[in-house]
Amino acid sequence: PTAECRAVDVLFVIDNSGSMRQEQANLATQIPALVRDLASPPLDAAGQPLWNAAERLRIGITTTDVGIGGVMIDRSGCVEGGDDGALRGGVYEWRAGDDADAFAARVRATVESLGIAGCAFEQPLEAAARVVARAPDTGFPSDGGLLAVIVVTDEEDCSVQDDAAFFTGMDPATYNVHCGRYRDRLTPMPELLASIRGARDERELVFAAIAGLPVDLPAGITPDELLARPDMQFREDAMARPEPVAVCGSDADLGKAYPARRLVELARLVPETVLTTICTDDFGPAIAQIGAHIGMQIPGVCLVREVPRGIGSRVPCEVEVTLPPSVGCLELPGYAFVALDGDREVCEVNQVPGGAGSGWYYDPTHEACAQLVLTEDARPPVGAAIRAECFFALEL
């Protein structure tokens, strides 16, 4: 595989408002773990990596502060434009063979330096969209390949299309609930997703949020189930100025977090998503889950050269998968048993040109590299080994 095949861009969008000092510190502590998991994945019991290592890892960091236009609001921390989706410290890049610890240290230092003087009206999804919009100038993120967007905030997303129309004339007594009361005036989620995803395939975007979600969520809960929970509804506490009712935390611990409904609504539209609570003093489990989810999307079957064009819809390639112990070929669609390798079954995977069926197909148009693509239902489980060979005549 070439470096471009296993290239990963990670965009952190981090809340830098007044309540985030401890949360930023907790995140910074886990940056080395995320870099390690992507650069040198953990091993299974057989000593095999749990997912493919990145050959190139780039990290960009921006904040949730994009200002509120030319509107001035006392004690809000908002100035016109805010950070405007600018990357703090530029783009941090690591390639296979570089010092991963030194790379992680640079990223961690930037997270630790963000501060808490940012705008109190957090717009993380708008900030992410502005980063992507500037990609032709900054080169980050790249046009194709894997992009992971990680939002860290204790507030609801308040991304707006028209700052002046939304914020002008706002009652000072309702600052804390203004975004919740007028959710229908915020930027529609499909529009934000289109701006963030850009031209990449939907499977090349991973969205993760460490945000206002209930503590100890049941495993496997869906975004729709999460949005239906009573504690995830926007409610007002009339005894506190008013302000939203918190979904987790309290003034006595790390601070409160409010239901991140819009982040969950975005997650509902993204196939590859990780949602975790910010109400904890240990972000280790969340970062481990996010790292694993990103790692599982790193492609690993790039070809060193393209298959000659004009040979038809079927290409002269064979794909075999050696499954982990206790998993059989017949359990996966498009797989056929070939042989045993100790206690592991070796399976031949069916070729399905254009992805019309269950198995694999050849994609010469992928921007990162010509590659063999497994259909979604034919992706092997963690711990499997893939062997691909293509035989064809070359004109020398």
CSV table of C-alpha atoms in Angstrom, one decimal:
chain,number,residue,atom,x,y,z
A,1,PRO,CA,0.0,0.0,0.0
A,2,THR,CA,1.1,3.5,-0.7
A,3,ALA,CA,1.1,6.3,1.8
A,4,GLU,CA,-1.8,7.9,0.0
A,5,CYS,CA,-3.8,4.8,0.4
A,6,ARG,CA,-3.5,4.8,4.2
A,7,ALA,CA,-3.7,8.5,4.7
A,8,VAL,CA,-5.8,9.7,7.6
A,9,ASP,CA,-6.8,13.3,8.3
A,10,VAL,CA,-8.2,14.1,11.8
A,11,LEU,CA,-9.9,17.3,12.5
A,12,PHE,CA,-10.5,18.3,16.2
A,13,VAL,CA,-13.2,20.9,16.8
A,14,ILE,CA,-12.7,21.9,20.5
A,15,ASP,CA,-14.9,24.1,22.6
A,16,ASN,CA,-12.8,27.0,24.0
A,17,SER,CA,-15.5,28.7,26.0
A,18,GLY,CA,-15.2,29.4,29.7
A,19,SER,CA,-16.4,26.0,31.0
A,20,MET,CA,-13.9,23.9,29.2
A,21,ARG,CA,-10.6,24.1,31.0
A,22,GLN,CA,-10.6,20.7,32.6
A,23,GLU,CA,-12.1,19.0,29.6
A,24,GLN,CA,-9.3,20.4,27.3
A,25,ALA,CA,-6.8,19.1,29.8
A,26,ASN,CA,-8.4,15.6,29.8
A,27,LEU,CA,-8.4,15.6,26.0
A,28,ALA,CA,-4.8,16.7,25.7
A,29,THR,CA,-3.7,13.8,28.0
A,30,GLN,CA,-5.2,11.3,25.5
A,31,ILE,CA,-3.6,12.7,22.3
A,32,PRO,CA,-0.6,10.3,22.5
A,33,ALA,CA,-2.9,7.3,22.8
A,34,LEU,CA,-4.9,8.3,19.7
A,35,VAL,CA,-1.7,8.8,17.7
A,36,ARG,CA,-0.3,5.5,18.9
A,37,ASP,CA,-3.5,3.6,18.0
A,38,LEU,CA,-3.4,4.9,14.5
A,39,ALA,CA,0.3,4.8,13.9
A,40,SER,CA,0.9,1.4,15.6
A,41,PRO,CA,-2.4,-0.4,16.2
A,42,PRO,CA,-2.8,-2.7,19.2
A,43,LEU,CA,-2.3,-6.4,18.7
A,44,ASP,CA,-4.8,-9.3,19.1
A,45,ALA,CA,-4.0,-12.5,21.1
A,46,ALA,CA,-2.3,-13.9,18.0
A,47,GLY,CA,0.0,-10.9,17.7
A,48,GLN,CA,-1.7,-9.5,14.7
A,49,PRO,CA,-2.7,-5.8,14.5
A,50,LEU,CA,-6.4,-5.1,15.1
A,51,TRP,CA,-6.6,-2.8,12.1
A,52,ASN,CA,-4.3,-1.3,9.4
A,53,ALA,CA,-1.8,1.3,10.5
A,54,ALA,CA,-1.9,4.7,9.0
A,55,GLU,CA,1.0,5.5,6.7
A,56,ARG,CA,0.3,9.2,6.9
A,57,LEU,CA,-1.5,10.9,9.7
A,58,ARG,CA,-2.4,14.6,9.7
A,59,ILE,CA,-4.2,16.5,12.5
A,60,GLY,CA,-5.8,19.9,12.4
A,61,ILE,CA,-7.2,21.7,15.4
A,62,THR,CA,-9.8,24.4,15.4
A,63,THR,CA,-12.3,25.8,18.0
A,64,THR,CA,-16.1,26.1,18.2
A,65,ASP,CA,-15.7,29.9,18.1
A,66,VAL,CA,-16.7,31.4,14.8
A,67,GLY,CA,-18.1,34.6,16.4
A,68,ILE,CA,-21.7,35.8,15.9
A,69,GLY,CA,-21.1,38.2,13.0
A,70,GLY,CA,-21.0,41.9,13.8
A,71,VAL,CA,-23.4,41.5,16.7
A,72,MET,CA,-21.9,42.6,20.0
A,73,ILE,CA,-23.1,40.9,23.2
A,74,ASP,CA,-21.6,41.8,26.5
A,75,ARG,CA,-19.7,39.1,28.5
A,76,SER,CA,-20.2,36.6,25.7
A,77,GLY,CA,-16.5,36.3,24.7
A,78,CYS,CA,-17.6,36.8,21.1
A,79,VAL,CA,-15.7,39.0,18.6
A,80,GLU,CA,-16.5,39.3,15.0
A,81,GLY,CA,-15.3,36.3,13.1
A,82,GLY,CA,-13.9,34.5,16.1
A,83,ASP,CA,-11.4,31.9,15.1
A,84,ASP,CA,-13.4,31.5,11.8
A,85,GLY,CA,-12.4,27.8,11.4
A,86,ALA,CA,-8.7,28.6,11.3
A,87,LEU,CA,-6.3,25.8,12.1
A,88,ARG,CA,-4.4,26.4,15.3
A,89,GLY,CA,-0.7,25.8,14.7
A,90,GLY,CA,-1.4,24.8,11.0
A,91,VAL,CA,-1.4,21.2,10.0
A,92,TYR,CA,0.5,18.6,12.0
A,93,GLU,CA,1.8,15.7,9.8
A,94,TRP,CA,3.3,12.4,10.7
A,95,ARG,CA,4.5,9.7,8.2
A,96,ALA,CA,5.6,6.1,8.9
A,97,GLY,CA,9.1,6.2,10.3
A,98,ASP,CA,8.7,9.6,12.0
A,99,ASP,CA,8.8,10.0,15.7
A,100,ALA,CA,5.2,9.5,16.8
A,101,ASP,CA,5.8,10.6,20.3
A,102,ALA,CA,7.3,13.9,19.2
A,103,PHE,CA,4.4,14.4,16.8
A,104,ALA,CA,1.9,13.7,19.6
A,105,ALA,CA,3.6,16.1,21.9
A,106,ARG,CA,3.2,19.0,19.4
A,107,VAL,CA,-0.5,18.2,19.0
A,108,ARG,CA,-1.0,18.0,22.7
A,109,ALA,CA,0.7,21.3,23.3
A,110,THR,CA,-1.7,23.0,20.9
A,111,VAL,CA,-4.7,21.5,22.6
A,112,GLU,CA,-3.4,22.7,26.0
A,113,SER,CA,-2.9,26.2,24.7
A,114,LEU,CA,-6.4,26.8,23.3
A,115,GLY,CA,-7.6,28.7,26.4
A,116,ILE,CA,-11.2,29.4,27.5
A,117,ALA,CA,-11.8,32.9,26.2
A,118,GLY,CA,-13.9,31.8,23.2
A,119,CYS,CA,-17.4,32.7,22.1
A,120,ALA,CA,-20.1,31.4,24.4
A,121,PHE,CA,-22.3,30.5,21.4
A,122,GLU,CA,-20.6,27.4,20.2
A,123,GLN,CA,-20.8,26.5,16.5
A,124,PRO,CA,-18.7,23.3,16.1
A,125,LEU,CA,-20.3,22.1,12.9
A,126,GLU,CA,-20.1,25.5,11.2
A,127,ALA,CA,-16.4,25.6,12.3
A,128,ALA,CA,-15.8,22.2,10.7
A,129,ALA,CA,-17.5,23.3,7.5
A,130,ARG,CA,-15.3,26.3,7.3
A,131,VAL,CA,-12.1,24.2,7.7
A,132,VAL,CA,-13.3,22.0,4.8
A,133,ALA,CA,-14.2,25.1,2.7
A,134,ARG,CA,-10.6,26.3,3.0
A,135,ALA,CA,-9.0,23.0,2.0
A,136,PRO,CA,-8.1,24.2,-1.5
A,137,ASP,CA,-5.8,26.8,0.2
A,138,THR,CA,-4.6,24.8,3.2
A,139,GLY,CA,-4.5,21.3,1.8
A,140,PHE,CA,-6.4,20.1,4.8
A,141,PRO,CA,-8.4,18.0,4.7
A,142,SER,CA,-7.3,16.3,1.4
A,143,ASP,CA,-10.0,15.9,-1.3
A,144,GLY,CA,-10.2,12.2,-0.9
A,145,GLY,CA,-9.3,9.6,1.6
A,146,LEU,CA,-10.4,9.2,5.2
A,147,LEU,CA,-11.5,12.2,7.3
A,148,ALA,CA,-12.3,11.9,11.0
A,149,VAL,CA,-14.1,14.9,12.6
A,150,ILE,CA,-14.0,14.9,16.4
A,151,VAL,CA,-16.1,17.5,18.2
A,152,VAL,CA,-15.4,18.1,22.0
A,153,THR,CA,-18.0,20.4,23.7
A,154,ASP,CA,-20.2,20.6,26.7
A,155,GLU,CA,-22.8,22.7,24.8
A,156,GLU,CA,-25.4,22.3,22.0
A,157,ASP,CA,-24.3,23.1,18.5
A,158,CYS,CA,-25.6,26.6,17.5
A,159,SER,CA,-24.5,26.8,13.9
A,160,VAL,CA,-26.4,29.6,12.2
A,161,GLN,CA,-26.7,30.8,8.6
A,162,ASP,CA,-27.4,34.4,9.3
A,163,ASP,CA,-25.8,35.8,12.4
A,164,ALA,CA,-27.4,39.2,12.3
A,165,ALA,CA,-30.9,37.7,11.9
A,166,PHE,CA,-30.4,35.2,14.6
A,167,PHE,CA,-28.6,37.2,17.3
A,168,THR,CA,-29.7,40.9,16.8
A,169,GLY,CA,-32.1,42.1,19.5
A,170,MET,CA,-31.7,39.0,21.6
A,171,ASP,CA,-33.0,39.4,25.2
A,172,PRO,CA,-29.9,39.4,27.6
A,173,ALA,CA,-32.0,37.4,30.0
A,174,THR,CA,-32.4,34.5,27.6
A,175,TYR,CA,-28.8,34.2,26.2
A,176,ASN,CA,-28.4,30.7,27.6
A,177,VAL,CA,-31.5,29.3,25.9
A,178,HIS,CA,-31.7,31.3,22.7
A,179,CYS,CA,-30.2,28.6,20.6
A,180,GLY,CA,-32.5,26.0,22.0
A,181,ARG,CA,-35.6,28.1,21.6
A,182,TYR,CA,-34.9,28.9,18.0
A,183,ARG,CA,-33.6,25.6,16.7
A,184,ASP,CA,-35.7,25.9,13.6
A,185,ARG,CA,-33.5,28.9,12.5
A,186,LEU,CA,-30.2,27.0,12.8
A,187,THR,CA,-28.5,25.6,9.7
A,188,PRO,CA,-30.2,22.4,8.5
A,189,MET,CA,-28.2,19.3,9.3
A,190,PRO,CA,-28.1,17.9,5.7
A,191,GLU,CA,-26.6,21.2,4.6
A,192,LEU,CA,-23.9,21.0,7.2
A,193,LEU,CA,-23.1,17.4,6.5
A,194,ALA,CA,-22.7,18.2,2.8
A,195,SER,CA,-20.3,21.0,3.6
A,196,ILE,CA,-18.3,18.8,6.0
A,197,ARG,CA,-18.2,15.7,3.8
A,198,GLY,CA,-17.4,17.5,0.6
A,199,ALA,CA,-16.8,15.2,-2.4
A,200,ARG,CA,-15.6,12.2,-0.4
A,201,ASP,CA,-17.6,8.9,-0.2
A,202,GLU,CA,-19.8,8.6,2.9
A,203,ARG,CA,-17.7,5.7,4.2
A,204,GLU,CA,-14.6,8.0,4.1
A,205,LEU,CA,-16.0,10.2,6.9
A,206,VAL,CA,-15.9,9.3,10.6
A,207,PHE,CA,-17.8,11.6,12.9
A,208,ALA,CA,-17.2,11.5,16.7
A,209,ALA,CA,-18.4,13.6,19.5
A,210,ILE,CA,-17.4,13.8,23.2
A,211,ALA,CA,-20.3,15.9,24.2
A,212,GLY,CA,-23.4,16.4,26.3
A,213,LEU,CA,-24.7,12.8,26.4
A,214,PRO,CA,-26.0,10.7,29.3
A,215,VAL,CA,-23.3,8.9,31.4
A,216,ASP,CA,-23.2,5.0,31.0
A,217,LEU,CA,-25.1,4.8,27.8
A,218,PRO,CA,-26.2,1.3,26.9
A,219,ALA,CA,-24.1,-0.4,24.3
A,220,GLY,CA,-25.4,-0.3,20.8
A,221,ILE,CA,-27.9,2.5,21.4
A,222,THR,CA,-28.8,4.2,18.1
A,223,PRO,CA,-28.9,7.9,17.4
A,224,ASP,CA,-32.7,7.7,17.1
A,225,GLU,CA,-33.0,5.9,20.5
A,226,LEU,CA,-30.7,8.5,22.0
A,227,LEU,CA,-32.7,11.4,20.7
A,228,ALA,CA,-35.9,9.9,22.1
A,229,ARG,CA,-34.6,9.8,25.7
A,230,PRO,CA,-36.3,12.2,28.0
A,231,ASP,CA,-33.0,13.5,29.4
A,232,MET,CA,-31.9,14.4,25.8
A,233,GLN,CA,-34.7,16.8,25.2
A,234,PHE,CA,-34.2,20.6,25.4
A,235,ARG,CA,-35.8,21.8,28.5
A,236,GLU,CA,-35.5,25.1,30.4
A,237,ASP,CA,-34.7,25.5,34.1
A,238,ALA,CA,-36.8,28.6,35.0
A,239,MET,CA,-35.0,28.9,38.3
A,240,ALA,CA,-31.7,29.6,36.7
A,241,ARG,CA,-32.1,32.8,34.5
A,242,PRO,CA,-33.3,30.5,32.6
A,243,GLU,CA,-30.8,28.0,31.3
A,244,PRO,CA,-31.1,24.5,29.7
A,245,VAL,CA,-31.5,21.5,32.0
A,246,ALA,CA,-28.2,19.6,32.0
A,247,VAL,CA,-28.1,16.0,30.7
A,248,CYS,CA,-25.1,15.1,32.8
A,249,GLY,CA,-22.7,16.5,35.4
A,250,SER,CA,-23.2,19.1,38.1
A,251,ASP,CA,-21.6,22.2,39.5
A,252,ALA,CA,-19.9,20.0,42.1
A,253,ASP,CA,-17.8,18.0,39.7
A,254,LEU,CA,-16.4,18.7,36.2
A,255,GLY,CA,-19.3,21.0,35.4
A,256,LYS,CA,-22.5,20.4,33.5
A,257,ALA,CA,-23.1,19.5,29.9
A,258,TYR,CA,-26.3,20.1,27.9
A,259,PRO,CA,-28.0,17.8,25.5
A,260,ALA,CA,-26.0,17.7,22.2
A,261,ARG,CA,-29.1,16.9,20.1
A,262,ARG,CA,-27.8,18.4,16.9
A,263,LEU,CA,-24.5,16.4,17.1
A,264,VAL,CA,-26.6,13.3,17.5
A,265,GLU,CA,-28.8,14.4,14.6
A,266,LEU,CA,-25.7,14.6,12.4
A,267,ALA,CA,-24.5,11.2,13.7
A,268,ARG,CA,-27.8,9.8,12.4
A,269,LEU,CA,-26.8,10.8,8.9
A,270,VAL,CA,-23.2,9.4,9.1
A,271,PRO,CA,-22.7,5.7,8.8
A,272,GLU,CA,-19.4,5.7,10.8
A,273,THR,CA,-20.0,7.4,14.1
A,274,VAL,CA,-18.9,7.4,17.8
A,275,LEU,CA,-20.8,9.2,20.5
A,276,THR,CA,-19.5,9.5,24.0
A,277,THR,CA,-20.2,11.6,27.1
A,278,ILE,CA,-18.0,14.5,28.1
A,279,CYS,CA,-19.1,14.1,31.8
A,280,THR,CA,-16.1,12.1,32.9
A,281,ASP,CA,-12.6,12.9,34.1
A,282,ASP,CA,-11.1,10.1,32.0
A,283,PHE,CA,-11.4,10.5,28.2
A,284,GLY,CA,-9.3,7.3,27.7
A,285,PRO,CA,-12.2,5.0,26.9
A,286,ALA,CA,-13.7,7.5,24.5
A,287,ILE,CA,-10.4,8.1,22.6
A,288,ALA,CA,-9.8,4.3,22.5
A,289,GLN,CA,-13.2,3.8,20.9
A,290,ILE,CA,-12.7,6.7,18.5
A,291,GLY,CA,-9.2,5.4,17.5
A,292,ALA,CA,-10.5,1.9,16.9
A,293,HIS,CA,-13.4,3.2,14.8
A,294,ILE,CA,-11.0,5.3,12.7
A,295,GLY,CA,-8.6,2.5,12.4
A,296,MET,CA,-11.2,0.1,11.1
A,297,GLN,CA,-11.9,2.4,8.2
A,298,ILE,CA,-8.2,2.6,7.1
A,299,PRO,CA,-8.1,0.8,3.7
A,300,GLY,CA,-5.6,-2.0,3.3
A,301,VAL,CA,-6.0,-3.5,-0.2
A,302,CYS,CA,-4.5,-1.0,-2.5
A,303,LEU,CA,-2.7,-2.3,-5.6
A,304,VAL,CA,0.8,-1.3,-6.6
A,305,ARG,CA,-0.3,-0.7,-10.1
A,306,GLU,CA,-3.6,-0.3,-11.9
A,307,VAL,CA,-5.1,-3.2,-13.7
A,308,PRO,CA,-4.9,-2.6,-17.5
A,309,ARG,CA,-7.9,-0.8,-18.8
A,310,GLY,CA,-10.2,-2.3,-21.5
A,311,ILE,CA,-10.2,-5.9,-20.2
A,312,GLY,CA,-13.8,-5.9,-19.2
A,313,SER,CA,-15.9,-5.4,-16.1
A,314,ARG,CA,-14.3,-8.5,-14.4
A,315,VAL,CA,-10.6,-8.2,-13.5
A,316,PRO,CA,-8.1,-11.0,-13.3
A,317,CYS,CA,-7.7,-10.9,-9.5
A,318,GLU,CA,-8.3,-13.3,-6.7
A,319,VAL,CA,-9.2,-12.4,-3.1
A,320,GLU,CA,-8.8,-14.8,-0.2
A,321,VAL,CA,-9.6,-14.1,3.5
A,322,THR,CA,-8.2,-16.1,6.4
A,323,LEU,CA,-10.8,-15.7,9.1
A,324,PRO,CA,-10.1,-15.5,12.9
A,325,PRO,CA,-10.6,-18.8,14.8
A,326,SER,CA,-14.3,-19.7,15.5
A,327,VAL,CA,-15.5,-17.7,12.4
A,328,GLY,CA,-16.6,-19.7,9.3
A,329,CYS,CA,-16.7,-18.8,5.7
A,330,LEU,CA,-20.4,-19.6,5.4
A,331,GLU,CA,-21.2,-16.9,8.0
A,332,LEU,CA,-20.2,-14.1,5.5
A,333,PRO,CA,-22.1,-13.4,2.3
A,334,GLY,CA,-20.0,-13.9,-0.8
A,335,TYR,CA,-17.5,-16.2,0.9
A,336,ALA,CA,-16.7,-19.8,-0.1
A,337,PHE,CA,-14.6,-22.2,1.9
A,338,VAL,CA,-11.2,-23.1,0.3
A,339,ALA,CA,-9.0,-24.6,3.0
A,340,LEU,CA,-8.0,-24.7,6.7
A,341,ASP,CA,-4.9,-22.9,8.0
A,342,GLY,CA,-4.6,-24.5,11.5
A,343,ASP,CA,-7.8,-23.5,13.3
A,344,ARG,CA,-8.6,-20.8,10.8
A,345,GLU,CA,-10.8,-21.1,7.7
A,346,VAL,CA,-9.5,-19.7,4.4
A,347,CYS,CA,-12.2,-18.3,2.1
A,348,GLU,CA,-12.4,-17.2,-1.5
A,349,VAL,CA,-14.4,-14.0,-1.9
A,350,ASN,CA,-16.7,-13.6,-4.8
A,351,GLN,CA,-16.0,-10.9,-7.4
A,352,VAL,CA,-19.1,-8.6,-8.0
A,353,PRO,CA,-18.2,-6.0,-10.7
A,354,GLY,CA,-19.5,-2.6,-9.7
A,355,GLY,CA,-20.5,-3.8,-6.3
A,356,ALA,CA,-23.6,-5.5,-7.5
A,357,GLY,CA,-23.8,-8.2,-4.9
A,358,SER,CA,-21.8,-9.4,-1.9
A,359,GLY,CA,-18.1,-9.7,-2.3
A,360,TRP,CA,-15.4,-7.5,-3.8
A,361,TYR,CA,-15.0,-5.3,-6.9
A,362,TYR,CA,-12.2,-3.3,-8.5
A,363,ASP,CA,-12.3,0.5,-8.3
A,364,PRO,CA,-9.7,2.3,-10.5
A,365,THR,CA,-11.3,5.7,-10.0
A,366,HIS,CA,-10.6,6.0,-6.3
A,367,GLU,CA,-8.6,9.2,-5.8
A,368,ALA,CA,-6.1,7.7,-3.3
A,369,CYS,CA,-5.3,4.5,-5.2
A,370,ALA,CA,-6.6,1.8,-7.5
A,371,GLN,CA,-8.0,-0.7,-5.1
A,372,LEU,CA,-10.1,-3.8,-4.4
A,373,VAL,CA,-13.2,-2.8,-2.4
A,374,LEU,CA,-15.1,-5.2,-0.2
A,375,THR,CA,-18.9,-4.5,-0.2
A,376,GLU,CA,-20.2,-3.5,3.2
A,377,ASP,CA,-21.8,-6.9,4.0
A,378,ALA,CA,-18.6,-8.7,3.0
A,379,ARG,CA,-16.2,-6.9,5.2
A,380,PRO,CA,-14.3,-9.5,7.3
A,381,PRO,CA,-14.2,-9.3,11.1
A,382,VAL,CA,-11.4,-7.8,13.1
A,383,GLY,CA,-8.4,-10.2,13.1
A,384,ALA,CA,-8.9,-11.5,9.5
A,385,ALA,CA,-6.0,-11.5,7.0
A,386,ILE,CA,-6.7,-10.5,3.3
A,387,ARG,CA,-4.6,-11.8,0.4
A,388,ALA,CA,-5.2,-10.3,-3.0
A,389,GLU,CA,-3.4,-11.2,-6.3
A,390,CYS,CA,-3.9,-10.0,-9.8
A,391,PHE,CA,-2.3,-11.7,-12.8
A,392,PHE,CA,-2.1,-10.0,-16.2
A,393,ALA,CA,0.3,-9.5,-19.1
A,394,LEU,CA,2.5,-6.3,-19.2
A,395,GLU,CA,3.9,-4.7,-22.3
A,396,LEU,CA,7.5,-3.9,-21.6
